[in-house]
Coordinates of C-alpha atoms and ligand atoms in Angstrom, one line a residue:
M1 CA 181.9 134.7 87.6
P2 CA 180.7 132.9 90.7
G3 CA 181.8 134.7 93.8
T4 CA 181.8 133.2 97.3
S5 CA 178.0 133.1 97.4
G6 CA 177.9 131.3 94.0
G7 CA 180.4 128.7 95.2
R8 CA 178.1 128.1 98.2
R9 CA 175.1 127.8 95.9
A10 CA 176.9 125.4 93.7
W11 CA 176.4 122.8 96.4
T12 CA 173.5 124.1 98.4
L13 CA 171.0 123.7 95.6
P14 CA 172.0 120.1 94.7
A15 CA 172.0 119.3 98.4
A16 CA 168.5 120.7 98.7
A17 CA 167.6 118.6 95.7
G18 CA 169.0 115.5 97.4
A19 CA 167.2 116.2 100.7
A20 CA 163.8 116.9 98.9
S21 CA 164.2 113.8 96.7
V22 CA 164.9 111.5 99.7
A23 CA 162.0 113.1 101.7
F24 CA 159.8 112.4 98.7
G25 CA 161.1 108.8 98.5
A26 CA 160.8 108.2 102.2
G27 CA 157.2 109.3 102.1
A28 CA 156.4 107.0 99.2
G29 CA 158.1 104.2 101.1
E30 CA 155.9 104.8 104.2
L31 CA 152.8 104.8 102.1
A32 CA 153.8 101.6 100.3
A33 CA 154.5 100.0 103.7
A34 CA 151.0 100.9 104.9
L35 CA 149.5 99.4 101.7
L36 CA 151.7 96.4 101.0
A37 CA 153.6 95.3 104.1
P38 CA 152.5 97.1 107.3
P39 CA 155.2 95.8 109.5
S40 CA 157.9 96.8 107.0
S41 CA 157.9 100.6 107.3
P42 CA 161.5 101.4 106.2
F43 CA 162.0 103.7 109.3
V44 CA 160.6 101.1 111.7
V45 CA 162.6 98.2 110.3
V46 CA 165.9 100.1 110.3
G47 CA 165.2 101.4 113.8
S48 CA 164.4 97.8 115.0
L49 CA 167.6 96.5 113.4
L50 CA 169.6 99.2 115.1
I51 CA 168.0 98.3 118.4
D52 CA 168.9 94.6 117.8
V53 CA 172.5 95.2 116.9
A54 CA 173.2 98.1 119.3
P55 CA 175.6 97.1 122.1
P56 CA 174.1 97.1 125.6
W57 CA 176.0 100.3 126.6
A58 CA 174.6 102.2 123.7
K59 CA 171.1 101.2 124.8
D60 CA 171.7 102.1 128.4
A61 CA 173.1 105.5 127.3
A62 CA 170.1 106.1 125.0
I63 CA 167.7 105.3 127.8
A64 CA 169.7 107.5 130.3
L65 CA 169.7 110.4 127.8
F66 CA 166.2 110.2 126.4
G67 CA 164.2 108.1 128.9
T68 CA 161.0 106.8 127.5
A69 CA 161.5 109.0 124.5
D70 CA 164.4 106.8 123.5
K71 CA 162.4 105.4 120.5
A72 CA 161.4 108.8 119.3
A73 CA 165.0 109.9 119.6
L74 CA 166.1 106.9 117.6
L75 CA 163.7 107.7 114.8
I76 CA 164.6 111.4 114.8
G77 CA 168.3 110.3 114.7
I78 CA 167.7 108.1 111.7
G79 CA 165.9 111.0 110.0
L80 CA 168.8 113.3 110.6
V81 CA 171.4 110.9 109.3
L82 CA 169.2 110.2 106.3
L83 CA 168.9 113.9 105.6
A84 CA 172.7 114.3 105.7
V85 CA 173.2 111.4 103.4
A86 CA 170.5 112.7 101.1
G87 CA 172.2 116.1 100.9
A88 CA 175.5 114.3 100.0
A89 CA 173.7 112.3 97.4
G90 CA 172.4 115.4 95.8
V91 CA 175.8 117.0 95.6
L92 CA 177.4 113.8 94.4
E93 CA 174.8 113.3 91.7
A94 CA 175.4 116.9 90.4
R95 CA 179.1 116.5 90.3
R96 CA 179.7 112.8 89.6
P97 CA 176.6 111.2 88.2
P98 CA 175.4 108.5 88.8
W99 CA 177.1 108.2 92.2
G100 CA 174.3 110.1 93.9
Q101 CA 171.8 107.6 92.6
V102 CA 174.1 104.8 93.7
L103 CA 174.2 106.2 97.2
I104 CA 170.4 106.4 97.4
G105 CA 170.3 102.8 96.1
V106 CA 172.7 101.7 98.9
V107 CA 170.4 103.4 101.5
A108 CA 167.4 101.6 100.0
L109 CA 169.3 98.4 100.2
V110 CA 169.9 98.9 103.9
G111 CA 166.2 99.3 104.4
A112 CA 165.4 96.1 102.3
I113 CA 168.0 94.1 104.3
A114 CA 166.6 95.4 107.6
A115 CA 163.0 94.5 106.5
S116 CA 163.8 91.0 105.3
T117 CA 165.8 90.1 108.4
R118 CA 163.0 90.9 110.8
A119 CA 161.1 88.0 112.4
N120 CA 158.3 86.7 110.2
P121 CA 158.9 89.2 107.4
P122 CA 155.8 89.6 105.2
M123 CA 156.1 88.4 101.5
L124 CA 156.5 92.0 100.3
A125 CA 158.9 93.0 103.0
I126 CA 161.4 94.7 100.7
A127 CA 158.8 96.5 98.6
P128 CA 158.5 99.6 100.7
S129 CA 162.3 100.2 100.6
A130 CA 162.4 99.5 96.9
V131 CA 159.6 102.0 96.3
A132 CA 161.3 104.5 98.4
G133 CA 164.6 104.1 96.6
I134 CA 163.1 104.3 93.1
A135 CA 160.9 107.3 94.0
A136 CA 163.9 109.2 95.5
V137 CA 166.1 108.5 92.4
V138 CA 163.3 109.6 90.0
A139 CA 162.8 112.8 92.1
L140 CA 166.5 113.5 92.2
R141 CA 167.0 113.2 88.5
F142 CA 163.9 115.4 87.9
L143 CA 165.1 118.1 90.3
L144 CA 168.7 118.2 89.0
L145 CA 167.3 118.5 85.5
R146 CA 165.3 121.5 86.7
L147 CA 168.5 122.9 88.1
R148 CA 170.3 122.4 84.9
S149 CA 167.6 123.8 82.6
R150 CA 167.3 126.8 84.8
A151 CA 171.1 127.2 84.5
A152 CA 170.8 126.7 80.7
D153 CA 167.9 129.2 80.4
A154 CA 169.9 131.8 82.3
A155 CA 172.9 131.2 80.1
D156 CA 170.7 131.5 77.1
R157 CA 169.3 134.8 78.1
A158 CA 172.7 136.2 79.0
D159 CA 174.1 135.4 75.6
A160 CA 171.1 136.5 73.6
P161 CA 173.0 137.6 70.4
D162 CA 174.4 134.2 69.9
A163 CA 171.4 132.2 71.2
A164 CA 171.9 129.1 69.1
G165 CA 175.5 128.6 70.0
A166 CA 174.9 129.3 73.7
S167 CA 172.1 126.8 74.0
D168 CA 174.2 124.2 72.2
A169 CA 177.0 124.8 74.6
A170 CA 174.7 124.6 77.6
G171 CA 173.1 121.4 76.3
A172 CA 176.3 119.6 75.9
A173 CA 177.9 121.0 79.0
D174 CA 179.0 118.8 81.9
P175 CA 176.2 119.2 84.5
A176 CA 178.8 120.1 87.2
D177 CA 180.2 122.9 85.0
A178 CA 176.8 124.2 84.0
D179 CA 175.8 124.2 87.7
A180 CA 179.0 126.0 88.8
A181 CA 179.1 128.5 86.0
A182 CA 175.4 129.4 86.0
A183 CA 174.6 128.9 89.6
P184 CA 174.4 132.7 90.4
R185 CA 171.8 133.0 87.6
V186 CA 169.7 130.0 88.6
D187 CA 166.2 130.9 89.4
R188 CA 166.5 129.9 93.0
R189 CA 162.9 130.5 93.9
R190 CA 161.4 128.4 91.2
F191 CA 163.8 125.6 91.8
L192 CA 163.1 125.7 95.6
G193 CA 159.4 125.6 94.7
W194 CA 159.9 122.3 92.9
A195 CA 162.1 120.9 95.7
G196 CA 159.6 122.0 98.4
G197 CA 156.8 120.5 96.5
A198 CA 158.6 117.2 96.3
A199 CA 159.3 117.2 100.0
A200 CA 155.7 118.2 100.8
L201 CA 154.4 115.4 98.7
G202 CA 156.6 113.0 100.6
A203 CA 155.3 114.3 103.9
L204 CA 151.7 113.9 102.6
A205 CA 152.3 110.3 101.5
A206 CA 153.8 109.5 104.9
L207 CA 150.8 111.1 106.7
G208 CA 148.5 109.1 104.4
G209 CA 150.3 105.9 105.3
Y210 CA 150.1 106.7 108.9
A211 CA 146.3 107.4 108.7
L212 CA 145.8 104.2 106.8
Q213 CA 147.4 102.2 109.5
A214 CA 145.8 104.1 112.4
G215 CA 142.9 101.7 112.4
S216 CA 145.0 98.5 112.6
R217 CA 147.2 100.1 115.3
T218 CA 144.2 100.8 117.4
V219 CA 142.8 97.3 116.9
A220 CA 146.2 95.8 117.8
V221 CA 146.1 97.7 121.1
I222 CA 142.5 96.5 121.8
R223 CA 143.5 93.0 121.0
E224 CA 146.4 93.1 123.3
A225 CA 144.1 94.1 126.2
I226 CA 141.7 91.2 125.7
T227 CA 141.6 88.3 128.1
L228 CA 139.5 85.5 126.7
P229 CA 137.1 83.7 129.0
R230 CA 138.1 80.2 130.3
P231 CA 136.7 77.5 128.1
A232 CA 133.6 75.7 129.3
S233 CA 135.2 72.6 127.8
E234 CA 138.9 72.3 127.3
A235 CA 140.8 70.4 124.5
T236 CA 143.6 68.1 125.5
V237 CA 146.5 67.3 123.2
A238 CA 148.1 64.1 124.4
S239 CA 151.8 64.3 124.3
G240 CA 152.1 61.1 122.2
T241 CA 150.3 62.8 119.3
D242 CA 153.6 64.6 118.6
L243 CA 156.4 62.1 117.7
G244 CA 159.0 64.8 118.4
I245 CA 161.1 64.1 115.3
E246 CA 163.4 66.9 114.2
G247 CA 162.1 68.5 111.0
L248 CA 158.6 67.0 111.4
T249 CA 155.9 69.7 111.5
P250 CA 154.7 70.1 115.1
I251 CA 151.3 68.6 115.8
I252 CA 150.0 72.1 116.8
T253 CA 151.1 74.8 114.4
P254 CA 152.3 77.9 116.3
N255 CA 150.3 81.1 115.2
G256 CA 153.4 82.7 113.7
Q257 CA 154.0 79.7 111.4
F258 CA 150.3 79.2 110.5
Y259 CA 149.8 79.7 106.7
R260 CA 147.8 82.8 105.8
I261 CA 145.6 83.0 102.7
D262 CA 143.1 85.7 101.9
T263 CA 142.2 88.4 99.4
A264 CA 142.7 91.3 101.8
L265 CA 145.3 93.8 100.6
A266 CA 145.4 95.4 104.0
V267 CA 144.4 93.3 107.0
P268 CA 140.8 94.5 108.0
A269 CA 140.8 96.3 111.3
V270 CA 137.7 95.3 113.1
D271 CA 136.9 96.8 116.6
P272 CA 135.2 94.1 118.6
S273 CA 133.1 96.6 120.4
T274 CA 131.4 97.5 117.1
W275 CA 131.5 93.9 115.7
S276 CA 128.3 91.9 115.4
L277 CA 127.2 88.8 113.5
R278 CA 123.8 88.9 111.7
I279 CA 122.1 85.6 110.8
H280 CA 119.4 86.2 108.3
G281 CA 117.9 85.0 105.0
M282 CA 115.8 81.8 105.0
V283 CA 115.3 81.8 108.7
E284 CA 112.3 81.9 111.1
R285 CA 113.8 84.8 113.0
E286 CA 116.9 87.0 112.4
V287 CA 119.6 86.7 115.1
V288 CA 122.2 89.3 115.9
V289 CA 125.1 88.4 118.2
T290 CA 127.5 91.0 119.6
W291 CA 131.1 90.5 120.9
D292 CA 130.1 90.7 124.5
E293 CA 127.2 88.3 124.0
L294 CA 129.4 85.9 122.2
L295 CA 132.0 85.9 125.0
A296 CA 129.3 85.4 127.6
L297 CA 128.3 82.1 125.9
P298 CA 129.9 78.8 127.1
L299 CA 132.9 78.7 124.7
E300 CA 134.5 75.3 123.7
E301 CA 138.0 74.5 122.7
S302 CA 138.5 72.2 119.8
V303 CA 141.5 71.1 117.7
T304 CA 140.9 71.4 113.9
T305 CA 143.2 71.2 111.0
L306 CA 142.6 73.9 108.4
A307 CA 143.7 73.3 104.8
C308 CA 143.7 75.5 101.7
V309 CA 142.3 74.2 98.4
S310 CA 145.4 75.8 96.8
N311 CA 147.7 73.5 98.7
E312 CA 149.7 71.5 96.2
V313 CA 150.6 67.9 96.9
G314 CA 153.4 68.2 99.6
G315 CA 152.7 71.8 100.2
G316 CA 152.5 73.9 103.4
L317 CA 149.1 75.6 103.1
I318 CA 147.8 73.5 106.0
G319 CA 148.0 73.9 109.7
N320 CA 146.5 72.6 113.0
A321 CA 145.4 74.8 115.9
V322 CA 143.5 74.7 119.2
W323 CA 140.5 77.0 118.5
L324 CA 138.2 78.5 121.1
G325 CA 134.7 79.3 119.9
Y326 CA 131.0 78.7 120.0
P327 CA 129.1 76.1 117.9
I328 CA 127.5 77.6 114.9
R329 CA 124.7 75.0 115.2
E330 CA 123.5 76.6 118.4
L331 CA 123.1 80.0 116.8
L332 CA 121.5 78.5 113.7
A333 CA 119.0 76.7 116.0
R334 CA 118.0 80.1 117.4
A335 CA 117.4 81.4 113.9
Q336 CA 115.6 78.2 112.7
P337 CA 116.5 77.8 109.0
A338 CA 113.7 77.0 106.5
A339 CA 113.3 73.4 105.6
D340 CA 114.4 74.0 101.9
A341 CA 117.5 75.9 102.7
D342 CA 120.7 74.0 102.0
M343 CA 123.6 76.5 102.2
V344 CA 125.0 79.2 104.5
L345 CA 126.8 82.1 102.7
S346 CA 129.1 83.6 105.2
R347 CA 130.4 87.1 104.5
S348 CA 133.3 89.0 105.9
V349 CA 133.7 92.8 106.5
D350 CA 135.9 93.0 103.4
G351 CA 133.4 91.4 101.0
F352 CA 134.8 87.9 100.9
S353 CA 132.2 85.1 101.0
A354 CA 132.1 81.4 101.4
S355 CA 129.4 78.8 100.7
T356 CA 129.1 76.1 103.4
P357 CA 126.5 73.3 103.1
L358 CA 123.9 73.9 105.9
P359 CA 123.9 70.3 107.2
V360 CA 127.7 70.6 107.9
L361 CA 127.0 73.5 110.2
Q362 CA 124.2 71.6 112.0
D363 CA 125.7 68.2 112.6
E364 CA 127.7 67.3 115.7
R365 CA 131.1 68.4 114.5
N366 CA 133.0 71.4 115.8
A367 CA 131.9 74.0 113.3
I368 CA 132.5 77.1 115.3
L369 CA 132.6 80.9 115.5
A370 CA 136.2 81.1 116.7
V371 CA 137.6 83.9 118.9
G372 CA 140.8 82.2 120.1
M373 CA 143.7 80.5 118.4
N374 CA 146.3 78.5 120.4
G375 CA 145.5 80.3 123.6
E376 CA 145.3 83.9 122.4
P377 CA 142.7 86.1 120.6
L378 CA 142.8 85.5 116.9
P379 CA 145.7 87.2 115.3
A380 CA 144.5 90.1 113.1
E381 CA 145.6 88.3 109.9
H382 CA 143.7 85.1 111.0
G383 CA 140.4 86.9 111.3
F384 CA 140.3 89.0 114.6
P385 CA 137.9 89.3 116.3
V386 CA 135.8 86.4 114.9
R387 CA 136.1 83.8 112.2
M388 CA 134.6 80.5 111.2
V389 CA 136.3 77.1 111.5
V390 CA 134.7 74.1 110.0
P391 CA 136.3 70.6 110.2
G392 CA 136.4 68.8 106.9
L393 CA 136.0 71.7 104.4
Y394 CA 138.7 73.7 102.6
G395 CA 139.0 77.2 103.9
Y396 CA 137.6 78.9 100.8
V397 CA 134.1 77.4 101.5
S398 CA 134.1 77.5 105.3
A399 CA 136.7 79.5 107.2
T400 CA 135.6 83.1 106.7
K401 CA 137.8 85.5 108.7
W402 CA 136.5 88.8 110.0
V403 CA 133.1 87.2 109.6
S404 CA 130.1 89.6 109.9
E405 CA 127.1 87.8 108.4
L406 CA 125.6 84.4 107.8
E407 CA 122.9 84.3 105.1
V408 CA 120.9 81.1 105.1
T409 CA 120.1 80.4 101.5
R410 CA 120.4 77.8 98.7
F411 CA 123.2 76.7 96.4
D412 CA 120.9 77.3 93.4
A413 CA 120.1 80.9 94.6
T414 CA 123.5 82.4 95.1
S415 CA 127.3 81.7 94.9
A416 CA 130.4 82.6 96.9
Y417 CA 133.6 84.6 96.1
W418 CA 135.7 81.7 94.7
T419 CA 132.9 79.9 93.0
D420 CA 132.4 83.0 90.9
R421 CA 136.0 82.7 89.9
G422 CA 136.0 79.1 88.7
W423 CA 136.3 77.0 91.8
S424 CA 133.9 74.3 92.9
E425 CA 130.9 75.5 95.0
R426 CA 131.6 72.7 97.5
G427 CA 135.1 71.8 98.9
P428 CA 135.5 68.8 101.1
V429 CA 139.2 68.4 102.0
K430 CA 140.8 65.5 100.1
L431 CA 142.5 62.6 101.8
S432 CA 146.2 63.4 101.6
S433 CA 149.7 62.9 103.1
R434 CA 153.0 64.6 103.1
I435 CA 156.7 63.6 103.8
D436 CA 158.5 66.1 106.1
V437 CA 161.7 64.2 106.8
P438 CA 164.2 63.6 105.4
R439 CA 164.2 67.1 103.8
S440 CA 165.4 67.2 100.2
G441 CA 169.1 68.0 100.1
Q442 CA 169.6 66.8 103.7
P443 CA 172.9 64.9 103.9
L444 CA 172.2 61.2 104.6
D445 CA 174.4 58.3 105.4
A446 CA 173.7 54.7 104.3
G447 CA 172.1 52.7 107.1
P448 CA 168.9 53.4 109.1
I449 CA 166.9 56.4 108.0
T450 CA 163.8 57.8 109.7
V451 CA 161.0 58.9 107.3
A452 CA 158.2 60.9 108.8
G453 CA 155.3 63.2 107.9
V454 CA 151.7 64.0 108.4
A455 CA 148.4 62.6 106.9
W456 CA 144.9 64.0 107.0
H457 CA 141.3 63.2 106.1
Q458 CA 139.4 65.7 108.1
H459 CA 136.2 64.6 109.7
V460 CA 136.9 61.0 108.5
G461 CA 140.2 60.1 110.1
I462 CA 143.3 58.2 108.9
E463 CA 143.4 54.4 109.1
R464 CA 146.8 53.7 107.7
V465 CA 149.8 55.3 106.1
E466 CA 152.2 53.4 103.7
V467 CA 155.6 54.2 102.3
Q468 CA 157.2 53.0 99.1
V469 CA 160.9 53.1 98.5
D470 CA 161.8 53.3 94.8
D471 CA 159.6 50.8 93.1
G472 CA 159.4 48.4 96.1
P473 CA 156.3 47.2 97.9
W474 CA 154.1 49.5 99.9
R475 CA 155.1 49.1 103.6
E476 CA 153.1 50.3 106.6
A477 CA 154.2 53.2 108.6
T478 CA 153.6 53.7 112.3
L479 CA 150.9 56.2 113.2
A480 CA 151.0 58.4 116.2
P481 CA 147.7 58.5 118.1
A482 CA 145.4 61.1 116.5
I483 CA 143.9 64.0 118.4
S484 CA 140.7 63.4 116.6
V485 CA 139.3 62.6 113.2
D486 CA 139.3 66.4 112.5
T487 CA 143.1 66.8 112.8
W488 CA 146.1 65.6 110.9
V489 CA 148.1 62.7 112.3
Q490 CA 151.9 62.2 112.4
W491 CA 153.5 59.0 111.0
R492 CA 157.0 57.5 110.9
F493 CA 158.6 54.8 108.9
E494 CA 162.0 53.3 109.9
W495 CA 163.9 52.4 106.8
A496 CA 166.3 49.9 108.3
D497 CA 169.1 49.7 105.7
A498 CA 169.1 52.5 103.2
P499 CA 171.8 51.7 100.6
S500 CA 173.9 54.5 99.1
G501 CA 172.6 56.0 95.9
T502 CA 169.6 58.1 94.7
H503 CA 166.2 57.0 96.0
T504 CA 162.6 58.0 95.7
L505 CA 160.3 57.9 98.8
R506 CA 156.6 58.0 98.2
V507 CA 153.7 58.1 100.7
R508 CA 150.0 57.3 100.5
A509 CA 147.3 57.4 103.1
I510 CA 144.2 55.2 103.6
G511 CA 141.2 56.8 105.3
A512 CA 139.1 55.4 108.1
D513 CA 136.4 54.9 105.5
G514 CA 138.7 52.6 103.4
D515 CA 139.4 55.2 100.8
V516 CA 142.9 55.1 99.4
Q517 CA 144.6 58.4 98.5
I518 CA 144.2 59.1 94.8
S519 CA 147.5 58.7 93.0
K520 CA 146.4 60.4 89.8
R521 CA 148.0 63.9 89.6
Q522 CA 145.5 66.7 89.4
G523 CA 146.1 70.4 90.0
V524 CA 144.4 72.5 92.7
V525 CA 141.6 73.9 90.4
P526 CA 138.7 73.5 90.9
D527 CA 138.4 71.5 94.1
G528 CA 141.9 70.6 95.4
A529 CA 145.0 68.7 94.2
T530 CA 145.4 64.9 94.1
G531 CA 148.5 62.8 93.6
L532 CA 151.1 61.2 95.9
H533 CA 153.9 63.2 97.6
E534 CA 157.3 61.9 96.7
R535 CA 160.8 63.0 97.6
T536 CA 164.1 62.2 96.0
I537 CA 167.0 61.8 98.3
E538 CA 170.7 61.1 98.0
V539 CA 172.3 58.6 100.3
R540 CA 176.1 58.6 100.6
Ligands
MTE1 N1 137.6 87.2 104.9 C1 138.3 86.2 104.3 N2 138.2 85.0 104.9 C2 138.9 84.0 104.4 C3 139.6 84.1 103.1 C4 139.6 85.4 102.5 O1 140.2 85.7 101.5 N3 138.9 86.4 103.2 N4 140.3 83.1 102.6 C5 139.9 81.7 103.0 C6 140.8 80.7 102.6 S1 141.0 80.4 100.9 C7 141.5 80.0 103.5 S2 142.5 78.7 103.0 C8 141.5 80.3 104.9 C9 142.9 80.5 105.4 O2 142.9 80.9 106.8 P1 144.2 81.4 107.5 O3 144.8 82.5 106.7 O4 143.9 81.7 108.9 O5 145.2 80.2 107.4 O6 140.8 81.5 105.2 C10 139.6 81.6 104.5 N5 138.9 82.7 105.0
MO2 MO1 142.2 78.6 100.6

């Protein structure tokens, strides 16, 4: 019969199972964060949430107690609380399954909520906490099973003469009973081996995650320390270009709101001091430019709208920024492309490539090697330290981020990343327009209603925007002044007397070249969507 030590063991081993399982899960969560959603490490997001919700006196007390180690103290504190909860989950699961698993689920849910309520959460923000929770539950069930089968084995051996009956009884026994009755005979050492192994695997996974992110952490520090040179020529954005209508996308898209599209699972970490761009292929002479050399050149500011070929009609995969960079045409002039070359294949450090027609990089437009975006170094996810920006072409054939190489070549000699996957080898941006306000579902009263949005035809310009209400005539909207032909332009239309009921608003743009926006609906493959954006609204 279990004595005092057996009674203690009845909960120490399940508690150890709980702690080891949660250590295993937490490690898996950290590794998942490094791979899938770097800013969403469960520990960091829960810590950040606590910092945000902690009352000022608690913060002051923490700083008074721990000084500059207050953040380390917080993380250690979270770890200790987690360990205590984990032990409780183990005991709970052994006695009252599945409540231990439920407790772990609740902890994972706290992580997921913390991750998704951070500013600019990444798409997979909740994934690390989900992975952590699932891994911990699987490990807990596995370890408790070990505990039970050890107990059963022990019971078996003890009752050898009636082996069959004993194993039946052990198999059917309530796990709590089996645990309590057989605890003294449990092979402690073997069980602790399994538990220790699980905890060690967790630690290894966490270390792996940390190592994976070490590069990007270093680069983030380097980026913070950079002061970009003053532009040799500045861009001006006249205030009238933004109509200042609530709900209308701002004329300049803040970096944090700029869409991000790329094939990079983990954002490439490129140290500018080791970065260089090599221009080679069908050229008179190879040119290599380093970061320091690039920054020493006269850099120009330009405003260019960047659009993704995957942008659906009315979609948000488009943004407008003030870029700081150096004209690619100047660097190509140094390299002297061969007369029969017609394409530049740009490559990034992560293997992505884009095919840009050579003449587009040689004409007078602002096709640049960009180092700055809206007054700061390129954010890591937008190509730090250097990317291409080319007015008039979709990103997939021009806007290579983390760019490292320009190969001067021919369209009939080679092809780019997305061309090999069924997209067109050339991708001029299609003339298009979008309604931003009123938003769908926005409560509207009969009477005057402001309709507003953006229109773009990069490197051509917008001549006119027209709005159609239901099946009425097309009526001209008012255009804000454009920054240039390379940027989108805002438009507004005052609908003087909207009657109550359900209405459809439709928009179309006319380019400076007289082209009218194509109304025939076409999907994004292979070279960009066509069709008119329309929005159904309810007027009361
Ligand atoms: N290295 C690299 N550069 C890339 C891509 C990529 O997958 N890898 N995607 C391109 C595509 S399809 C677009 S639309 C733009 C998007 O740039 P953004 O993420 O800065 O908005 O980057 C382009 N540059
Ligand atoms: Mo794209």
